[in-house]
Short mmCIF file of C-alpha atoms in Angstrom, two decimals:
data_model
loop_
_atom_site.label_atom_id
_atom_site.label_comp_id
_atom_site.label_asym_id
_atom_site.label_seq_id
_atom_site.Cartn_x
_atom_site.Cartn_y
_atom_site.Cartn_z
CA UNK A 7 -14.70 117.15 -166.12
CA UNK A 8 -16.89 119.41 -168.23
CA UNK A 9 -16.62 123.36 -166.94
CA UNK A 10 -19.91 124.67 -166.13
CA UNK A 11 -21.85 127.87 -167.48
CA UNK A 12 -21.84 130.81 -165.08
CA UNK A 13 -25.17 133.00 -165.03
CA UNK A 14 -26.01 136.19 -162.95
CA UNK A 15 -29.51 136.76 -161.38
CA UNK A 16 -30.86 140.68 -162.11
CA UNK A 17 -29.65 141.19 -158.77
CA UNK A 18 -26.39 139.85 -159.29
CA UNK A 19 -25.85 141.71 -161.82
CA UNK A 20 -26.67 144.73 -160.03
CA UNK A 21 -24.38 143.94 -157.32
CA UNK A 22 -21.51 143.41 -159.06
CA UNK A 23 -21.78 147.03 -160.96
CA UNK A 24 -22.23 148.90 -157.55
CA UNK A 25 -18.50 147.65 -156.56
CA UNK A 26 -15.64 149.58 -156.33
CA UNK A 27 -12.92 148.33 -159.43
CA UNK A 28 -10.59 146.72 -157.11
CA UNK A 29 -13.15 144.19 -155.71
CA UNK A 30 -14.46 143.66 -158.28
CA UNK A 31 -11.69 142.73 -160.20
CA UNK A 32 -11.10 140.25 -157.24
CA UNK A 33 -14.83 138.85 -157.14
CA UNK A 34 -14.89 138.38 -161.13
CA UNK A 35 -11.50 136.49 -160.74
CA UNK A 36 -12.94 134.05 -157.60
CA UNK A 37 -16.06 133.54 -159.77
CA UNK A 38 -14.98 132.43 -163.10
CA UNK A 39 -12.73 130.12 -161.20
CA UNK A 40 -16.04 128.67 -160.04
CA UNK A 41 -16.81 127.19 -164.11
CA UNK A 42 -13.86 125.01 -163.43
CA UNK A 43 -14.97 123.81 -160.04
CA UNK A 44 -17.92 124.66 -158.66
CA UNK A 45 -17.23 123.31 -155.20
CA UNK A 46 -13.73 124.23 -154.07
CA UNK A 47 -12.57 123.57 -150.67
CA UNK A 48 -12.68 126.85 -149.56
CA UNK A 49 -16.51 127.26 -150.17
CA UNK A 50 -19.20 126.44 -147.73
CA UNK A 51 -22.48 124.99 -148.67
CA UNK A 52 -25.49 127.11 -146.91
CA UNK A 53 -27.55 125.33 -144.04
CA UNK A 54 -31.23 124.53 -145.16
CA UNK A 55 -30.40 124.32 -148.80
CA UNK A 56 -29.38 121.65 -150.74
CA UNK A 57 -27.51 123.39 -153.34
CA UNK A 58 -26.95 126.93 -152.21
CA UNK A 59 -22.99 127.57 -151.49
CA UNK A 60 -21.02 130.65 -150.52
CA UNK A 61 -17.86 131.84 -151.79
CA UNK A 62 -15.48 134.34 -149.67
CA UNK A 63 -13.91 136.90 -151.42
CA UNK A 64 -12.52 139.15 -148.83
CA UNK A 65 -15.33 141.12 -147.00
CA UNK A 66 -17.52 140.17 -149.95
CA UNK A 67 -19.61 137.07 -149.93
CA UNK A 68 -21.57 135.39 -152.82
CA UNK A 69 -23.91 132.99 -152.80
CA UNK A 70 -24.85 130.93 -156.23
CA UNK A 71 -26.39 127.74 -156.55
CA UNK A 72 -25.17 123.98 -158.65
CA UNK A 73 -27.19 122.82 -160.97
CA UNK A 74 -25.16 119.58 -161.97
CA UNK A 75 -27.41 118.51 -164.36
CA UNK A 76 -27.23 121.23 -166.35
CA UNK A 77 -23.92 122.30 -165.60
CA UNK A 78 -24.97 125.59 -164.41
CA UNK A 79 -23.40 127.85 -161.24
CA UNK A 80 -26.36 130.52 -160.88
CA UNK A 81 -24.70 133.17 -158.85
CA UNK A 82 -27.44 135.17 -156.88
CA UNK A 83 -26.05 137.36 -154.91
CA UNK A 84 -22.74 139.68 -154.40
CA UNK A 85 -22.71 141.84 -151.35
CA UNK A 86 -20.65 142.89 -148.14
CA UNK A 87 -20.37 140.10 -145.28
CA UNK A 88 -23.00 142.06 -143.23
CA UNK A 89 -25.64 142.34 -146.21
CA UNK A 90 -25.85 139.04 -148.12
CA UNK A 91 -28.38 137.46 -146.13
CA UNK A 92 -30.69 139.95 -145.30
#
């Protein structure tokens, strides 16, 4: 299996430099893991989207998107479990 190419929105991006080192060090880690296999068991897909999954990382959530065609994960947002679907 091919790994796949992991992009950040802008507000991704901006997410990910507002959190403290320790999470983030534990985010970066759970995401890269993601260009191996995109869909691990621990992941949950998103209700109403076809290809919209979220990945746990403590009290952090983030939710990214598959693009198996072009083997792309597009993450799109990194926040707290109360904030990432506002």
């Amino acid at each position: 299996m091919a790994s796949y190419r992991l992009e950040f929105t802008w507000p991704a991006a901006r997410d990910l430099r507002r959190l403290d080192r320790l999470v983030l060090a534990r985010v970066i880690a759970a995401i890269e893991a993601l260009g191996a296999e995109p869909r691990p068991p621990h992941v949950k897909k998103l209700v109403g989207s076809e290809h919209t999954y979220r990945i746990r990382v403590g009290n952090y959530r983030g939710v990214y998107t598959i693009e198996d065609r072009g083997l792309l994960v597009l993450v799109q947002r990194i926040r707290h479990r109360g904030d990432v679907y506002r």
